[in-house]
C-alpha cells in the first residue's frame, strides 16, 4: 500500500492522475493544466480547512492513535457556537464496495515505444490502475461504510441506509433513502434550534 495525500495536487501530478496523465498532454495546453491545478489547490485547501474547522481534525492527532484515544468525545455548544448544527452521517452498509485501488508499472507495448506526446512522454500512463479487483467491503457501491464518518472524537450520529450511492437522494419507492434522510434533516434542525436556546441560556448565566 502507498500513502496518498488527496488534498495535495502535487501528489496527483507525481502519480500522473487525472489531467496530469500523459494521455492529456495533447489535449490540454500548459496554461489549461495549470488552471486545473490552481482550481484543485483552491478547492482542496478549502475542503481541508473545513474539516479542520468543523470536525477539529489535525494531522498530528489523526496519525497518532495514542493522542486520539486521549481526546474525550463531547459536544460543547459554546465551543462550536451556532455556526453548525450537530453532525448526522447517513451511509449504506449493504452493498459490496471496492475501497482499494491496485496499481502496477505498465508494460508499454512495443508498438507505441517510439510515440511521444508534445511533452516528450509516452502517451501511456506509467502506471496501470485497477479500480475493480481491489479489496471489497460493505458500503454503498462507491463509498465504504467505515470511511463515511468523521473521526471518532467528533460527536456525530450514525444513520444506516440500504440504498446505492446514486439512489440515496431518491424516495424509497424508487429504491432510495430520501425519506430516512429528510427525517434526519428535520430532527437535526430541531436539535439545532434547541442548542441555540441552550447557548443563549449559558451565555446569560456567564454574564
mmCIF file of C-alpha atoms in Angstrom:
data_model
loop_
_atom_site.group_PDB
_atom_site.id
_atom_site.type_symbol
_atom_site.label_atom_id
_atom_site.label_comp_id
_atom_site.label_asym_id
_atom_site.label_seq_id
_atom_site.Cartn_x
_atom_site.Cartn_y
_atom_site.Cartn_z
ATOM 1 C CA UNK A 1 0.000 0.000 0.000
ATOM 2 C CA UNK A 2 1.091 3.615 -0.523
ATOM 3 C CA UNK A 3 0.200 6.864 1.264
ATOM 4 C CA UNK A 4 -1.520 9.413 -0.915
ATOM 5 C CA UNK A 5 -2.416 12.946 0.151
ATOM 6 C CA UNK A 6 -5.678 13.602 -1.676
ATOM 7 C CA UNK A 7 -5.511 17.278 -0.695
ATOM 8 C CA UNK A 8 -2.207 17.878 -2.473
ATOM 9 C CA UNK A 9 -2.366 18.485 -6.266
ATOM 10 C CA UNK A 10 1.391 17.862 -6.432
ATOM 11 C CA UNK A 11 0.735 14.266 -5.374
ATOM 12 C CA UNK A 12 -1.814 13.911 -8.181
ATOM 13 C CA UNK A 13 0.754 15.258 -10.637
ATOM 14 C CA UNK A 14 3.520 12.993 -9.334
ATOM 15 C CA UNK A 15 1.321 9.909 -9.752
ATOM 16 C CA UNK A 16 0.054 11.115 -13.158
ATOM 17 C CA UNK A 17 -3.570 11.012 -12.057
ATOM 18 C CA UNK A 18 -6.450 12.777 -13.790
ATOM 19 C CA UNK A 19 -5.458 15.702 -16.003
ATOM 20 C CA UNK A 20 -1.786 15.152 -15.117
ATOM 21 C CA UNK A 21 -1.612 11.873 -17.005
ATOM 22 C CA UNK A 22 0.291 11.756 -20.330
ATOM 23 C CA UNK A 23 -2.956 10.909 -22.112
ATOM 24 C CA UNK A 24 -3.906 14.584 -21.627
ATOM 25 C CA UNK A 25 -0.617 16.058 -22.900
ATOM 26 C CA UNK A 26 -2.012 16.574 -26.391
ATOM 27 C CA UNK A 27 -5.484 17.566 -25.172
ATOM 28 C CA UNK A 28 -4.534 20.314 -22.709
ATOM 29 C CA UNK A 29 -2.007 23.106 -23.129
ATOM 30 C CA UNK A 30 0.270 24.060 -20.223
ATOM 31 C CA UNK A 31 -1.934 27.041 -19.350
ATOM 32 C CA UNK A 32 -5.042 24.857 -19.148
ATOM 33 C CA UNK A 33 -3.305 22.269 -16.997
ATOM 34 C CA UNK A 34 -2.038 24.968 -14.629
ATOM 35 C CA UNK A 35 -5.580 26.342 -14.411
ATOM 36 C CA UNK A 36 -6.830 22.888 -13.409
ATOM 37 C CA UNK A 37 -4.086 22.603 -10.807
ATOM 38 C CA UNK A 38 -4.822 26.050 -9.389
ATOM 39 C CA UNK A 39 -8.524 25.174 -9.145
ATOM 40 C CA UNK A 40 -7.668 21.909 -7.374
ATOM 41 C CA UNK A 41 -5.372 23.733 -4.951
ATOM 42 C CA UNK A 42 -8.085 26.227 -4.010
ATOM 43 C CA UNK A 43 -10.851 23.653 -3.603
ATOM 44 C CA UNK A 44 -8.712 21.097 -1.774
ATOM 45 C CA UNK A 45 -7.371 23.731 0.619
ATOM 46 C CA UNK A 46 -10.928 24.873 1.343
ATOM 47 C CA UNK A 47 -12.054 21.276 1.918
ATOM 48 C CA UNK A 48 -9.154 20.596 4.276
ATOM 49 C CA UNK A 49 -9.779 23.855 6.152
ATOM 50 C CA UNK A 50 -13.456 22.896 6.527
ATOM 51 C CA UNK A 51 -12.539 19.539 8.029
ATOM 52 C CA UNK A 52 -10.192 21.235 10.492
ATOM 53 C CA UNK A 53 -12.663 23.967 11.431
ATOM 54 C CA UNK A 54 -15.831 21.896 11.642
ATOM 55 C CA UNK A 55 -14.514 18.461 12.572
ATOM 56 C CA UNK A 56 -11.472 19.618 14.521
ATOM 57 C CA UNK A 57 -9.190 17.329 12.523
ATOM 58 C CA UNK A 58 -5.428 17.656 12.812
ATOM 59 C CA UNK A 59 -2.769 15.603 11.017
ATOM 60 C CA UNK A 60 -0.690 15.136 14.173
ATOM 61 C CA UNK A 61 -3.725 13.811 16.036
ATOM 62 C CA UNK A 62 -5.189 11.801 13.160
ATOM 63 C CA UNK A 63 -1.905 9.938 12.635
ATOM 64 C CA UNK A 64 -1.276 9.219 16.326
ATOM 65 C CA UNK A 65 -3.635 6.696 17.927
ATOM 66 C CA UNK A 66 -2.115 7.407 21.341
ATOM 67 C CA UNK A 67 -3.209 11.045 21.178
ATOM 68 C CA UNK A 68 -6.528 10.197 19.543
ATOM 69 C CA UNK A 69 -7.514 7.827 22.332
ATOM 70 C CA UNK A 70 -6.961 10.567 24.909
ATOM 71 C CA UNK A 71 -9.398 13.020 23.333
ATOM 72 C CA UNK A 72 -12.798 12.996 25.080
ATOM 73 C CA UNK A 73 -15.909 12.678 22.915
ATOM 74 C CA UNK A 74 -18.198 15.513 23.862
ATOM 75 C CA UNK A 75 -20.404 18.240 22.474
ATOM 76 C CA UNK A 76 -19.670 21.742 23.713
ATOM 77 C CA UNK A 77 -22.290 24.164 22.304
ATOM 78 C CA UNK A 78 -20.311 27.218 23.378
ATOM 79 C CA UNK A 79 -17.110 25.955 21.744
ATOM 80 C CA UNK A 80 -18.857 25.267 18.441
ATOM 81 C CA UNK A 81 -21.034 28.368 18.603
ATOM 82 C CA UNK A 82 -24.108 28.451 16.378
ATOM 83 C CA UNK A 83 -22.326 28.068 13.031
ATOM 84 C CA UNK A 84 -23.318 24.440 12.505
ATOM 85 C CA UNK A 85 -25.928 22.036 13.872
ATOM 86 C CA UNK A 86 -24.812 18.672 15.306
ATOM 87 C CA UNK A 87 -23.447 16.313 12.649
ATOM 88 C CA UNK A 88 -25.556 13.467 11.267
ATOM 89 C CA UNK A 89 -23.838 10.967 8.964
ATOM 90 C CA UNK A 90 -26.011 8.759 6.747
ATOM 91 C CA UNK A 91 -24.359 5.838 4.942
ATOM 92 C CA UNK A 92 -25.162 2.459 3.409
ATOM 93 C CA UNK A 93 -23.541 -0.786 4.577
ATOM 94 C CA UNK A 94 -25.331 -3.371 2.438
ATOM 95 C CA UNK A 95 -23.563 -3.200 -0.931
ATOM 96 C CA UNK A 96 -20.108 -4.671 -1.702
ATOM 97 C CA UNK A 97 -17.810 -1.692 -2.323
ATOM 98 C CA UNK A 98 -14.251 -1.677 -3.640
ATOM 99 C CA UNK A 99 -12.146 0.540 -1.367
ATOM 100 C CA UNK A 100 -8.698 -0.339 -2.668
ATOM 101 C CA UNK A 101 -7.067 0.751 -5.927
ATOM 102 C CA UNK A 102 -4.473 -1.630 -7.317
ATOM 103 C CA UNK A 103 -1.643 -0.399 -9.497
ATOM 104 C CA UNK A 104 1.427 -1.749 -11.228
ATOM 105 C CA UNK A 105 4.081 -0.439 -13.563
ATOM 106 C CA UNK A 106 2.766 -0.502 -17.090
ATOM 107 C CA UNK A 107 4.420 -2.792 -19.578
ATOM 108 C CA UNK A 108 4.377 -0.419 -22.558
ATOM 109 C CA UNK A 109 3.507 -2.130 -25.842
ATOM 110 C CA UNK A 110 6.449 -2.161 -28.248
ATOM 111 C CA UNK A 111 4.240 -0.710 -30.990
ATOM 112 C CA UNK A 112 3.957 2.557 -29.002
ATOM 113 C CA UNK A 113 7.555 2.796 -27.769
ATOM 114 C CA UNK A 114 8.507 5.376 -30.410
ATOM 115 C CA UNK A 115 5.388 7.532 -29.943
ATOM 116 C CA UNK A 116 5.593 10.543 -27.658
ATOM 117 C CA UNK A 117 3.347 13.416 -26.595
ATOM 118 C CA UNK A 118 4.177 17.103 -27.059
ATOM 119 C CA UNK A 119 5.747 16.911 -23.584
ATOM 120 C CA UNK A 120 8.052 14.126 -24.721
ATOM 121 C CA UNK A 121 6.289 11.491 -22.645
ATOM 122 C CA UNK A 122 4.961 8.121 -23.672
ATOM 123 C CA UNK A 123 1.193 8.551 -24.235
ATOM 124 C CA UNK A 124 0.591 5.587 -21.952
ATOM 125 C CA UNK A 125 0.487 6.361 -18.227
ATOM 126 C CA UNK A 126 3.481 4.877 -16.397
ATOM 127 C CA UNK A 127 1.040 3.113 -14.079
ATOM 128 C CA UNK A 128 -1.888 0.785 -14.695
ATOM 129 C CA UNK A 129 -4.740 1.367 -12.235
ATOM 130 C CA UNK A 130 -7.278 -1.334 -11.401
ATOM 131 C CA UNK A 131 -10.483 0.067 -9.877
ATOM 132 C CA UNK A 132 -12.400 -3.236 -9.971
ATOM 133 C CA UNK A 133 -10.426 -6.083 -8.409
ATOM 134 C CA UNK A 134 -9.255 -4.491 -5.153
ATOM 135 C CA UNK A 135 -10.484 -5.313 -1.659
ATOM 136 C CA UNK A 136 -14.295 -5.187 -1.262
ATOM 137 C CA UNK A 137 -16.066 -4.089 1.943
ATOM 138 C CA UNK A 138 -19.630 -3.141 2.981
ATOM 139 C CA UNK A 139 -20.713 0.227 1.618
ATOM 140 C CA UNK A 140 -22.979 1.889 -0.941
ATOM 141 C CA UNK A 141 -21.160 0.762 -4.080
ATOM 142 C CA UNK A 142 -18.945 3.849 -4.147
ATOM 143 C CA UNK A 143 -18.076 4.797 -0.554
ATOM 144 C CA UNK A 144 -17.298 2.144 2.035
ATOM 145 C CA UNK A 145 -19.294 2.363 5.271
ATOM 146 C CA UNK A 146 -16.359 2.714 7.660
ATOM 147 C CA UNK A 147 -14.942 5.670 5.697
ATOM 148 C CA UNK A 148 -18.225 7.605 5.607
ATOM 149 C CA UNK A 149 -17.947 9.181 9.052
ATOM 150 C CA UNK A 150 -15.969 11.884 10.884
ATOM 151 C CA UNK A 151 -13.133 10.898 13.265
ATOM 152 C CA UNK A 152 -14.156 9.186 16.487
ATOM 153 C CA UNK A 153 -13.506 12.283 18.581
ATOM 154 C CA UNK A 154 -16.121 14.286 16.631
ATOM 155 C CA UNK A 155 -19.630 13.850 18.092
ATOM 156 C CA UNK A 156 -21.971 12.558 15.405
ATOM 157 C CA UNK A 157 -24.999 10.358 14.853
ATOM 158 C CA UNK A 158 -24.700 7.357 12.537
ATOM 159 C CA UNK A 159 -27.725 6.526 10.380
ATOM 160 C CA UNK A 160 -27.506 3.319 8.342
ATOM 161 C CA UNK A 161 -29.152 3.311 4.903
ATOM 162 C CA UNK A 162 -29.775 0.448 2.477
ATOM 163 C CA UNK A 163 -29.672 2.188 -0.916
ATOM 164 C CA UNK A 164 -26.948 2.504 -3.533
ATOM 165 C CA UNK A 165 -24.906 5.726 -3.655
ATOM 166 C CA UNK A 166 -26.649 7.083 -6.758
ATOM 167 C CA UNK A 167 -30.081 6.354 -5.301
ATOM 168 C CA UNK A 168 -29.721 7.737 -1.787
ATOM 169 C CA UNK A 169 -31.436 11.030 -2.563
ATOM 170 C CA UNK A 170 -34.417 9.284 -4.206
ATOM 171 C CA UNK A 171 -37.625 8.285 -2.451
ATOM 172 C CA UNK A 172 -37.898 4.783 -1.032
ATOM 173 C CA UNK A 173 -40.387 3.621 -3.676
ATOM 174 C CA UNK A 174 -37.677 4.350 -6.269
ATOM 175 C CA UNK A 175 -35.048 2.376 -4.379
ATOM 176 C CA UNK A 176 -33.662 5.334 -2.433
ATOM 177 C CA UNK A 177 -33.470 6.552 1.155
ATOM 178 C CA UNK A 178 -34.701 10.130 0.905
ATOM 179 C CA UNK A 179 -37.497 9.583 3.455
ATOM 180 C CA UNK A 180 -34.996 8.488 6.092
ATOM 181 C CA UNK A 181 -32.550 11.269 5.227
ATOM 182 C CA UNK A 182 -35.195 14.018 5.197
ATOM 183 C CA UNK A 183 -36.499 12.889 8.591
ATOM 184 C CA UNK A 184 -32.975 13.120 9.971
ATOM 185 C CA UNK A 185 -32.597 16.617 8.494
ATOM 186 C CA UNK A 186 -35.772 17.725 10.269
ATOM 187 C CA UNK A 187 -34.557 16.248 13.562
ATOM 188 C CA UNK A 188 -31.187 17.938 13.040
ATOM 189 C CA UNK A 189 -32.846 21.340 12.536
ATOM 190 C CA UNK A 190 -34.989 20.879 15.644
ATOM 191 C CA UNK A 191 -31.899 19.908 17.642
ATOM 192 C CA UNK A 192 -30.042 22.940 16.282
ATOM 193 C CA UNK A 193 -32.839 25.278 17.370
ATOM 194 C CA UNK A 194 -32.773 23.734 20.836
ATOM 195 C CA UNK A 195 -28.965 24.079 21.023
ATOM 196 C CA UNK A 196 -29.215 27.781 20.170
ATOM 197 C CA UNK A 197 -31.644 28.180 23.061
ATOM 198 C CA UNK A 198 -29.150 26.372 25.319
ATOM 199 C CA UNK A 199 -26.342 28.668 24.151
ATOM 200 C CA UNK A 200 -28.456 31.734 24.916
ATOM 201 C CA UNK A 201 -29.115 30.447 28.444
ATOM 202 C CA UNK A 202 -25.433 29.587 29.043
ATOM 203 C CA UNK A 203 -24.280 32.973 27.773
ATOM 204 C CA UNK A 204 -26.848 34.713 30.013
ATOM 205 C CA UNK A 205 -25.577 32.741 33.014
ATOM 206 C CA UNK A 206 -21.993 33.776 32.245
ATOM 207 C CA UNK A 207 -22.984 37.421 32.148
#
